[in-house]
Coordinates of C-alpha atoms in Angstrom, one line a residue:
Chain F
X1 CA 73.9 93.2 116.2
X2 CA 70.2 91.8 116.3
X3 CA 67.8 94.4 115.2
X4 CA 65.0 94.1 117.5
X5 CA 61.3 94.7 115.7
X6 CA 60.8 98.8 117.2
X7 CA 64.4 99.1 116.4
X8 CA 62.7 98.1 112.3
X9 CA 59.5 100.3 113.2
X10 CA 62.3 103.2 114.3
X11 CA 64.1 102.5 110.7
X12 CA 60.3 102.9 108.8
X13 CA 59.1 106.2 110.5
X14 CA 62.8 107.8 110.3
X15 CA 62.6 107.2 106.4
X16 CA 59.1 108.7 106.1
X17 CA 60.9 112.1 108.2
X18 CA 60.1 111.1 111.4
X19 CA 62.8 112.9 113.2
X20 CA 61.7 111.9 116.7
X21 CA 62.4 108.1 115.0
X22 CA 65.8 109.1 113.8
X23 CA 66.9 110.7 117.3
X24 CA 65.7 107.6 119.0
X25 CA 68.2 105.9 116.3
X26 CA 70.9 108.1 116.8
X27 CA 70.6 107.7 120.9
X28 CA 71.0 103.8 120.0
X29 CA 74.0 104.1 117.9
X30 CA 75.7 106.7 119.0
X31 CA 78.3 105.7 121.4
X32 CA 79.1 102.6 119.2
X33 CA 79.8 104.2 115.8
X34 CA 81.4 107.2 117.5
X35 CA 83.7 104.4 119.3
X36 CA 84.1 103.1 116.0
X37 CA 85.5 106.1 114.5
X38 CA 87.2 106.7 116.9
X39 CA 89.2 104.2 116.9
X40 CA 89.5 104.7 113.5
X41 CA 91.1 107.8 113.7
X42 CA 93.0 108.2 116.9
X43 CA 92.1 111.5 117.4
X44 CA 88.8 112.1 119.7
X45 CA 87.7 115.8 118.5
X46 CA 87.9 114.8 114.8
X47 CA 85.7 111.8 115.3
X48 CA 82.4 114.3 116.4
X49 CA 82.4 115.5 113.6
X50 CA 82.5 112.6 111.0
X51 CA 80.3 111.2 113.6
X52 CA 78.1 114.4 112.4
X53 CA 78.6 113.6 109.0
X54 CA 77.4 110.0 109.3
X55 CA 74.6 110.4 110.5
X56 CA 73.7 113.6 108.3
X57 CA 74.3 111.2 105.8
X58 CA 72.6 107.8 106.9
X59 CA 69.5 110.7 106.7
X60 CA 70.0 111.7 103.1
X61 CA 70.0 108.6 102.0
X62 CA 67.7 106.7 104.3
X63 CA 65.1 106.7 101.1
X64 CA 67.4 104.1 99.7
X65 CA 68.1 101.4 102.6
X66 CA 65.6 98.4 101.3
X67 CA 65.2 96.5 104.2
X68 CA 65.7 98.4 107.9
X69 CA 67.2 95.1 109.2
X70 CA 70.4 96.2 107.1
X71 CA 70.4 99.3 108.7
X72 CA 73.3 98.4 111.2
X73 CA 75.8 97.2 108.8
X74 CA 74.8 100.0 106.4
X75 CA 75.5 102.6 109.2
X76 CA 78.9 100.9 109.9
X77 CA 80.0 100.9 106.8
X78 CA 78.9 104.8 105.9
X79 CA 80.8 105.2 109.3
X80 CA 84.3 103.5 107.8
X81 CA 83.8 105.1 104.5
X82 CA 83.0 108.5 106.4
X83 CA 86.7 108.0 108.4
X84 CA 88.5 106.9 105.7
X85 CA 87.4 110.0 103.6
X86 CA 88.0 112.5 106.5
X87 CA 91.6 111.0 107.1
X88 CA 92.6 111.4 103.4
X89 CA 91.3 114.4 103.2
X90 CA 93.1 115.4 106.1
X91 CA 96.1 113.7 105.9
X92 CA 99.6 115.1 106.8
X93 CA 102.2 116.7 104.6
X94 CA 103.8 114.2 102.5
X95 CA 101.7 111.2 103.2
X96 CA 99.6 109.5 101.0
X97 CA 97.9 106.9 103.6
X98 CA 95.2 106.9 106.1
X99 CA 97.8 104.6 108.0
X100 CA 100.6 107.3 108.4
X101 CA 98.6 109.9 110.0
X102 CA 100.1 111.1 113.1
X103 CA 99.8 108.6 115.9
X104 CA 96.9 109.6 118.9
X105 CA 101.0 109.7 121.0
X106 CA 101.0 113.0 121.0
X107 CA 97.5 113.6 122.1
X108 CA 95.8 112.8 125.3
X109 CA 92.1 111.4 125.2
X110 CA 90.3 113.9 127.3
X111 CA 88.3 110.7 129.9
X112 CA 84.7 111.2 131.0
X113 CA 83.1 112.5 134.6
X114 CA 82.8 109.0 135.6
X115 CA 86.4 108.5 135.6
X116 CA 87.2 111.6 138.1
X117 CA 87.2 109.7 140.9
X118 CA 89.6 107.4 140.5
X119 CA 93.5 109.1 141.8
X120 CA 95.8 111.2 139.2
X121 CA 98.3 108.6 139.0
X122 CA 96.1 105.7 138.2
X123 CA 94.2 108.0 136.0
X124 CA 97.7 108.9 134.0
X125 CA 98.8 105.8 133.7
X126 CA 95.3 104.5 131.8
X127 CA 95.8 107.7 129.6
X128 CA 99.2 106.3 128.3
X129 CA 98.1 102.5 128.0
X130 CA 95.6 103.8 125.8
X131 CA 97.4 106.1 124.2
X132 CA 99.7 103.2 123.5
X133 CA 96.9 100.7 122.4
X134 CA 95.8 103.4 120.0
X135 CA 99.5 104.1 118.5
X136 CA 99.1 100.7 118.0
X137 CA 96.3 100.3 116.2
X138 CA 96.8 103.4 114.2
X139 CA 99.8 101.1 112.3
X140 CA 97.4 98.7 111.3
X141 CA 96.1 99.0 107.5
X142 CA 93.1 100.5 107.6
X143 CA 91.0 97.4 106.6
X144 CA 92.5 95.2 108.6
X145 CA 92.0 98.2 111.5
X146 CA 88.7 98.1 110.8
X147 CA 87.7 94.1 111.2
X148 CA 89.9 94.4 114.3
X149 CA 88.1 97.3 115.9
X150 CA 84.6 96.1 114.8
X151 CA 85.2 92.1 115.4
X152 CA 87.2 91.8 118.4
X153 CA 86.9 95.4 120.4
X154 CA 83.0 96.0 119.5
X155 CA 82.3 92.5 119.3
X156 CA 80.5 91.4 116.1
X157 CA 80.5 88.8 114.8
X158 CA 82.8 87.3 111.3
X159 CA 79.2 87.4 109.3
X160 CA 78.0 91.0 111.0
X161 CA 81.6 92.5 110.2
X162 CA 81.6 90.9 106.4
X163 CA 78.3 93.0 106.0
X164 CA 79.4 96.2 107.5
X165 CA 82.8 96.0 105.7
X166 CA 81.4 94.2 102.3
X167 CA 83.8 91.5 102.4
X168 CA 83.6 87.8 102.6
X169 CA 84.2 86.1 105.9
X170 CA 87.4 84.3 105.0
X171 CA 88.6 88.1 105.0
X172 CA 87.6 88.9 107.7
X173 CA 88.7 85.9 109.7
X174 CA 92.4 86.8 107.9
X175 CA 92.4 90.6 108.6
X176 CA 91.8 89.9 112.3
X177 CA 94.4 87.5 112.4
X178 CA 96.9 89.1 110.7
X179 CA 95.5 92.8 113.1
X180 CA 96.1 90.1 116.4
X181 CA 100.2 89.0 114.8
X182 CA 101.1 92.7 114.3
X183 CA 99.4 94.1 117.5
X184 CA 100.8 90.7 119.8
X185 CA 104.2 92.1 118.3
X186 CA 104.0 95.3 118.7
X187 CA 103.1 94.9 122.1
X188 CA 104.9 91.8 123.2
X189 CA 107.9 94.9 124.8
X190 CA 105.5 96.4 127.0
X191 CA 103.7 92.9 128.1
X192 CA 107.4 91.8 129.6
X193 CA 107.7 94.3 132.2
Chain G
X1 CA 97.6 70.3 111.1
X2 CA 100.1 73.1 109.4
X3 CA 101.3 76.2 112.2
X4 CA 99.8 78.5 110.2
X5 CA 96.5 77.1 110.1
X6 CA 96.6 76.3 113.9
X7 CA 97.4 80.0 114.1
X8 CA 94.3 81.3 112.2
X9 CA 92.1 79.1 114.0
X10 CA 93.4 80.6 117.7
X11 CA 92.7 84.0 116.4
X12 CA 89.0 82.9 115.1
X13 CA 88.7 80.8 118.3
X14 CA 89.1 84.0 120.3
X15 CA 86.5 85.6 118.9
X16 CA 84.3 82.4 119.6
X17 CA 84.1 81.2 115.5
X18 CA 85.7 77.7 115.5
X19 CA 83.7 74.7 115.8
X20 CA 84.5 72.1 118.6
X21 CA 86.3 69.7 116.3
X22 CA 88.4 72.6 114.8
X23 CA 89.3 73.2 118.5
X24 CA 90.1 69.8 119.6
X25 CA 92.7 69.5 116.5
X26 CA 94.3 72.8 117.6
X27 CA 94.5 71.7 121.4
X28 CA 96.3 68.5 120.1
X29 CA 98.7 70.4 117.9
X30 CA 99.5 72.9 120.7
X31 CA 99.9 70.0 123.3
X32 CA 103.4 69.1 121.2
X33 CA 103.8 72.9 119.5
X34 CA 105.8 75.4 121.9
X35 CA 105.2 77.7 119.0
X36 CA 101.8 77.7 118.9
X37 CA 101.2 77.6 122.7
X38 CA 103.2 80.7 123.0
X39 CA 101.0 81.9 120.1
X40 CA 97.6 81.9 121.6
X41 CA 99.1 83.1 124.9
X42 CA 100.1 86.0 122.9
X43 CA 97.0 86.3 121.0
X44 CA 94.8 85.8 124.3
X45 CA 97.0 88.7 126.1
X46 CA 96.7 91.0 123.2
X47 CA 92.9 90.5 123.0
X48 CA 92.4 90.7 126.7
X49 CA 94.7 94.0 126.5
X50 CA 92.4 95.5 124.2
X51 CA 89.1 94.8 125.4
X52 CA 89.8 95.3 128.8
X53 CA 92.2 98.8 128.8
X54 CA 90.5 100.6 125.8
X55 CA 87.7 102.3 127.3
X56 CA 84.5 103.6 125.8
X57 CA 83.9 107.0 125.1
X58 CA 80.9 109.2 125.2
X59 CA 80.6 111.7 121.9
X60 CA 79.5 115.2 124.0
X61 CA 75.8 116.2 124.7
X62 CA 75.8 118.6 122.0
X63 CA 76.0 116.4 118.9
X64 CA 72.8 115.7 118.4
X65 CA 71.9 119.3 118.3
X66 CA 74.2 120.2 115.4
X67 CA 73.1 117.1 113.6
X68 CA 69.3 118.4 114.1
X69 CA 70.3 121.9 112.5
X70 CA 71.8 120.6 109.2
X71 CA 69.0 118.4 108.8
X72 CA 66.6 121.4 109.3
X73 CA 68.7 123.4 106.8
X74 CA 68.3 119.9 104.2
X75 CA 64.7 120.2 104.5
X76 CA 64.3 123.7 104.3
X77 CA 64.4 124.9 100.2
X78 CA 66.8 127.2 99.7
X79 CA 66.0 130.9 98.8
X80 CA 67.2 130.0 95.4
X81 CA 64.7 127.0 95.0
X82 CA 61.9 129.3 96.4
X83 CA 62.4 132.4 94.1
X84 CA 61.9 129.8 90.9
X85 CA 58.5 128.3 92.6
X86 CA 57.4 131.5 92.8
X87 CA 58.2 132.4 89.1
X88 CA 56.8 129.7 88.5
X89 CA 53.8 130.2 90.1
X90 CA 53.5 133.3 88.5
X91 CA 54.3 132.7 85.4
X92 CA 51.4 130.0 85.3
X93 CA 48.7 132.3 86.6
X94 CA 49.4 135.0 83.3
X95 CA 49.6 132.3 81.1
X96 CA 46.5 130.9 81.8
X97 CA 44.7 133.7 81.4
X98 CA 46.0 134.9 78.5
X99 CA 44.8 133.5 75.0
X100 CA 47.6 131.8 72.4
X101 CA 48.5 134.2 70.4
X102 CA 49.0 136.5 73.3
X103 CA 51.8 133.6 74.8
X104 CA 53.3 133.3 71.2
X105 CA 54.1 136.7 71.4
X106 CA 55.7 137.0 74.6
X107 CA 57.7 134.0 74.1
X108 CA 59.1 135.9 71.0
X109 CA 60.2 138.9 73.4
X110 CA 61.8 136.8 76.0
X111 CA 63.9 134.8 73.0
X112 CA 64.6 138.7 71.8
X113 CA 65.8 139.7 74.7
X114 CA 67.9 136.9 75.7
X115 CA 69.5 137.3 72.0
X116 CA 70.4 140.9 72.7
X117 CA 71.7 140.2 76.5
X118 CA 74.0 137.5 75.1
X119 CA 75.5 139.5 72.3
X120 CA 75.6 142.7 73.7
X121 CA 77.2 141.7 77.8
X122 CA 79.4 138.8 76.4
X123 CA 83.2 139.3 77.9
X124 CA 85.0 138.0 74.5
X125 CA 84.8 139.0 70.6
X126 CA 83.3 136.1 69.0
X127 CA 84.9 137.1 65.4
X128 CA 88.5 136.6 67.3
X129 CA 88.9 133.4 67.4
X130 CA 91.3 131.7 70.2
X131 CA 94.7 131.1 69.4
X132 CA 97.9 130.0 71.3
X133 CA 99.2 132.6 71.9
X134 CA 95.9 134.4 73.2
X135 CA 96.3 131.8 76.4
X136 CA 99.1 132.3 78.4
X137 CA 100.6 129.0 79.9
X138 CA 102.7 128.5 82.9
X139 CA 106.3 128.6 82.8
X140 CA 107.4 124.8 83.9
X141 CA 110.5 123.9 85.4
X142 CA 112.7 122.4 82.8
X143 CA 113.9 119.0 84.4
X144 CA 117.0 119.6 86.0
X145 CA 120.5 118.2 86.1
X146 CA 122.2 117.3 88.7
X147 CA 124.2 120.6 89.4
X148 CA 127.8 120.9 90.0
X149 CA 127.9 123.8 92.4
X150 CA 130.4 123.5 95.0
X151 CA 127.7 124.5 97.6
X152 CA 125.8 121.7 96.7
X153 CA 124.3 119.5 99.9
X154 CA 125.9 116.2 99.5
X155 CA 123.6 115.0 102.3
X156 CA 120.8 115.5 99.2
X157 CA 123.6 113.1 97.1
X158 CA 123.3 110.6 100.0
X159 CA 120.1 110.6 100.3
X160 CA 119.4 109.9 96.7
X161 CA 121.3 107.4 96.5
X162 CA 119.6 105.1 99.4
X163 CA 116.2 106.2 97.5
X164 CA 117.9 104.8 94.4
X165 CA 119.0 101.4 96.9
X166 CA 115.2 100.7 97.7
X167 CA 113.7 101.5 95.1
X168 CA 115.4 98.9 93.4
X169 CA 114.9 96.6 96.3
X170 CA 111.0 97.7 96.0
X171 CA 111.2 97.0 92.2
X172 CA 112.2 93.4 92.9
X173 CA 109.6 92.5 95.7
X174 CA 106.9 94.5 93.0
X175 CA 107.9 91.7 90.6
X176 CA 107.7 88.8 92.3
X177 CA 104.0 90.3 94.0
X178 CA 102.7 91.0 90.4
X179 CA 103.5 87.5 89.1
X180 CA 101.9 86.1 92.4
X181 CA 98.7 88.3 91.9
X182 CA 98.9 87.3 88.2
X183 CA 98.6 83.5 89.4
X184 CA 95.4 84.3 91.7
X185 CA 94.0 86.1 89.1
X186 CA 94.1 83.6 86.7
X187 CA 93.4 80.7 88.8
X188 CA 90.4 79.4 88.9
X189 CA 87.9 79.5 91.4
X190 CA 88.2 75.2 92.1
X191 CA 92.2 75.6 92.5
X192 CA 93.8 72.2 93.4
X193 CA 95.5 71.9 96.7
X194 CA 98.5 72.2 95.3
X195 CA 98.6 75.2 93.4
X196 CA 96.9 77.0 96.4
X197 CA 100.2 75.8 98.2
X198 CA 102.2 77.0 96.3
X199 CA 100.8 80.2 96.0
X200 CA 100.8 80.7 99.9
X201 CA 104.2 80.0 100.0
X202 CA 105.0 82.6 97.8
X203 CA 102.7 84.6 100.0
X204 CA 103.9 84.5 102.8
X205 CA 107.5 85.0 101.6
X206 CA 106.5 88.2 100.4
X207 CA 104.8 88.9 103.8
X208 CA 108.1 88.6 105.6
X209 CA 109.9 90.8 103.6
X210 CA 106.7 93.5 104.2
X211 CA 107.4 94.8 107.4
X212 CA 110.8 95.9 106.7
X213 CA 110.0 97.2 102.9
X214 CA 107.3 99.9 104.6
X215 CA 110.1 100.4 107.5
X216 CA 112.3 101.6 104.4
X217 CA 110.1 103.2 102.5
X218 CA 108.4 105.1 104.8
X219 CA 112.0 106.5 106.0
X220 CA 113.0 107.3 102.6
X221 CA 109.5 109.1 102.1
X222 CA 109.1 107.3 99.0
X223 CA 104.8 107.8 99.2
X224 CA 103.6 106.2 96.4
X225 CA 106.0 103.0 96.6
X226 CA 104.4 103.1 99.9
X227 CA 101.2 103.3 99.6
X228 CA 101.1 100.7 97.0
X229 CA 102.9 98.1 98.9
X230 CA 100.4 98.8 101.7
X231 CA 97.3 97.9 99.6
X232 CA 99.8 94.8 98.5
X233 CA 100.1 93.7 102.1
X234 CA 96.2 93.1 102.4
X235 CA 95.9 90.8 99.8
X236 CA 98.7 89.0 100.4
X237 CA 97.6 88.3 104.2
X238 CA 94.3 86.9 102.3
X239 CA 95.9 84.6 100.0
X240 CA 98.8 83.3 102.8
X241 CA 95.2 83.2 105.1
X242 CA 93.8 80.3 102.7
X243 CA 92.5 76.5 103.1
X244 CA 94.1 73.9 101.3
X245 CA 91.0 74.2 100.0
X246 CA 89.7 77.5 99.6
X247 CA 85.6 77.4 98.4
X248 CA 85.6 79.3 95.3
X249 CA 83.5 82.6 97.1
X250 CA 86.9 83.4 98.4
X251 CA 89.2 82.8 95.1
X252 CA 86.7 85.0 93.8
X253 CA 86.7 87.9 96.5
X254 CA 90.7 88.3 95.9
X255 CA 90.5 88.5 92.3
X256 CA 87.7 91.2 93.1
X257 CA 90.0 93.2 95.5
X258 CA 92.9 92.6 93.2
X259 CA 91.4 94.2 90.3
X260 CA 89.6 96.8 92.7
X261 CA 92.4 98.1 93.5
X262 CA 94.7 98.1 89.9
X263 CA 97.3 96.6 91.8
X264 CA 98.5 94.8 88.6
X265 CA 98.5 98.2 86.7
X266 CA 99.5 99.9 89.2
X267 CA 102.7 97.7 89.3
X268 CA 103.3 97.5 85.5
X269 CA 102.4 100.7 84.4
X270 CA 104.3 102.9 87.5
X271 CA 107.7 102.6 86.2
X272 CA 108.8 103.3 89.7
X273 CA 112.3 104.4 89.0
X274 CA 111.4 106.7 86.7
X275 CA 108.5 108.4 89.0
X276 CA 110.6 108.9 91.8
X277 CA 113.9 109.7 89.7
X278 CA 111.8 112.4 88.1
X279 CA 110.1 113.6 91.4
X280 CA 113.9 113.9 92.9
X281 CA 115.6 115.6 90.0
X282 CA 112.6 117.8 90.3
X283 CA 113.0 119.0 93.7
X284 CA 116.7 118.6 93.2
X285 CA 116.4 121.3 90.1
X286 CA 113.8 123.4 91.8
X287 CA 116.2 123.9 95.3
X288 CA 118.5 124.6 93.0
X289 CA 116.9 127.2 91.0
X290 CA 115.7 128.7 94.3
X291 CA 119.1 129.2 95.9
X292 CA 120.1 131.1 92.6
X293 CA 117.3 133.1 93.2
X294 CA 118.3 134.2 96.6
X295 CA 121.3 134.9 95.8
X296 CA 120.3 136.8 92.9
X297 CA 118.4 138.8 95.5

């Protein structure tokens, strides 16, 4: 994600308190960290309010980002580190992995205005298939998860995702592959109908 | 050009990071592989699945708002921070104005008074000094044996018994990962083609038999087995995921995430029999104990 120059202006004036220049921030990055987490988690009320906590965060320690063109892969990463700590710390009975929580199955994503339109039995079916394609994500290990969501769903790049994960390339290139075998397998059953 | 390679480079070619000669070898090894032409028709589906039929959501209008009021409540000093400024504040104005001796001597009263508040409000004897007995400790469940009561579950026996099965399968796939993660830690960072090889062969060997470990483990609810071959699984995608000829930022990045995560201690020091026997004979005891209980009751 190219940082355009107001977008490094925006980064300066939010860490001298500018909190005009952090809203405007926040408006940018919004939907796709809160996508992120989302995914992440599998479960859509949750992911408000880690979203919250990211970006109450990113503002505590603004002081501290050197250079506002890392601000994106910073953000990401608070964001994955945010999810991670919110899924262990609310983690089911029994478990002891972000990866066994309880799949997003059992809950239906609640879909926006813009979808209302379309009829109840289209609309219920594209419930279930992402229901499904979040079940299936929510198997994957939670790093792997994560250079799947950000590299192939959100679109970054293997050199943006290394940053925002603070991994080398070769894993991310590997973790994406290995996200693309389990998912093509899990999924192959419902492809063949 | 090896499957496996051809396989990795599909995926990467996806997501438009393979150069044009990297392609044009894959397109000649898929022209004669069925394997791998099946593969990126699977891998294109998947990706087209998942970009296409996972929508984007919208966090609600009220976010921002809630975000805005901790940050206020950040910035804002607490009542606690604003009572010591202003006894601070105070306290500098008498001191200023009063001469040295005049400080000295209120210094002295505030040490006199903070003597006598200590000795006189403190909640234990200082001449009795603490001994063992003085501290009462929790009563811990001895360890318990295996009971012989009639009404014992032998569903519990069963159970027990297919832990004790894959654990031992576990303990077994543990060995063979800690000697592979031994041999990328010490390897060095200019490994010959060979040795990389050999290492991704073990690799993926340990890969295969993955799946179904976690399938087991996860049904047997054996966590910490679990947990630790899930952290295993990442690395060894990594190392079955290299070149013949890896560049040495990458040797380097495993051994980091190797020792990041203690998998080698983790795997020598949990004796894992031993931590889940314990954990079973425990609960296994303490059910016991409990049904005694009720029907003391």
């Amino acid at each position: 994600m190219k940082l355009v120059s107001n977008e490094q202006e925006l980064v300066e004036q939010a860490k001298q308190g500018n909190l005009m220049a952090f809203e405007k921030l926040f408006e940018s990055y919004q939907t796709p960290v809160y996508n992120f987490i989302l995914r992440m988690l599998g479960r859509q009320q949750d992911s408000e309010d880690v979203l919250q906590e990211v970006f109450v965060k990113i503002y505590q320690k603004l002081g501290t980002l050197r250079e506002p063109k890392y601000f994106s892969s910073w953000l990401f990463r608070i964001a994955k580190n945010e999810s991670i700590n919110f899924a262990t710390r609310y983690r089911a009975k029994d478990t002891d992995s972000i990866d066994e929580l309880e799949p997003a199955l059992a809950e239906r994503f609640v879909t926006d205005e813009s979808q209302s339109g379309s009829n109840p039995v289209e609309k219920t079916e594209q419930s279930e298939l992402e229901d499904l394609l979040q079940a299936a994500l929510n198997e994957l290990p939670v790093n792997i998860r994560a250079s799947f969501i950000l590299g192939v769903i959100e679109g970054h790049s293997y050199k943006e995702v290394s940053k925002m994960l603070g991994c080398s390339i070769g894993n991310v290139k590997s973790r994406v592959f290995r996200a693309r075998s389990l998912l093509s397998q899990k999924l192959q059953p419902h492809f063949q109908r | 050009m090896k499957c496996q390679k051809v396989e990795l480079l599909i995926s990467a070619h996806l997501d438009g990071e393979v150069t044009v000669s990297e392609w044009q070898e894959v397109e000649a090894h898929i022209e004669s592989c069925g394997g791998c032409a099946a593969k990126l028709h699977a891998f294109q589906q998947t990706t087209d699945v998942f970009k296409r039929d996972l929508p984007e959501h919208e966090p609600s209008q009220h976010v921002w708002s809630q975000i805005a009021k901790r940050i206020e409540a950040l910035d804002k000093p607490s009542r606690a921070t604003r009572l010591l400024d202003w006894l601070r504040a105070a306290s500098d104005r008498l001191i200023i104005r009063q001469s040295a001796p005049v400080r000295v001597a209120q210094a002295g009263l505030v040490l006199a008074g903070i003597i006598f508040l200590v000795f006189t409000r403190l909640p234990y004897k200082l001449d009795a000094p603490l001994t063992p007995s003085a501290v009462e400790l929790p009563a811990m469940d001895k360890p318990a044996e295996i009971p012989s009561d009639p009404e014992y579950d032998p569903t519990e026996e069963k159970q027990r018994l297919l832990q004790a099965s894959i654990i031992e399968q576990v303990q077994n796939y543990l060995e063979k990962a800690g000697v592979l993660l031994l041999e990328v830690k010490n390897s060095d960072s200019d490994a010959d083609v060979d040795e990389v090889a050999a290492i991704r062969s073990s690799s993926e060997d340990l890969l295969e038999q993955t799946i179904l470990m976690k399938q087991n483990l996860k049904e047997s609810k054996l966590v910490v087995l679990g947990n630790i071959v899930q952290q295993l699984e990442l690395i060894l995608s990594d190392v079955a995921n290299l070149d013949d000829a890896p560049d040495s930022d990458e040797i380097e990045s495993l051994k980091a995430t190797i020792l990041q995560n203690d998998l080698l201690i983790k795997i020598e020091i949990y004796d894992v029999r031993k931590l889940e026997q314990n954990r079973d004979e425990t609960k296994a005891g303490s059910a016991f104990n409990r049904k005694q209980q009720l029907q003391k009751i």
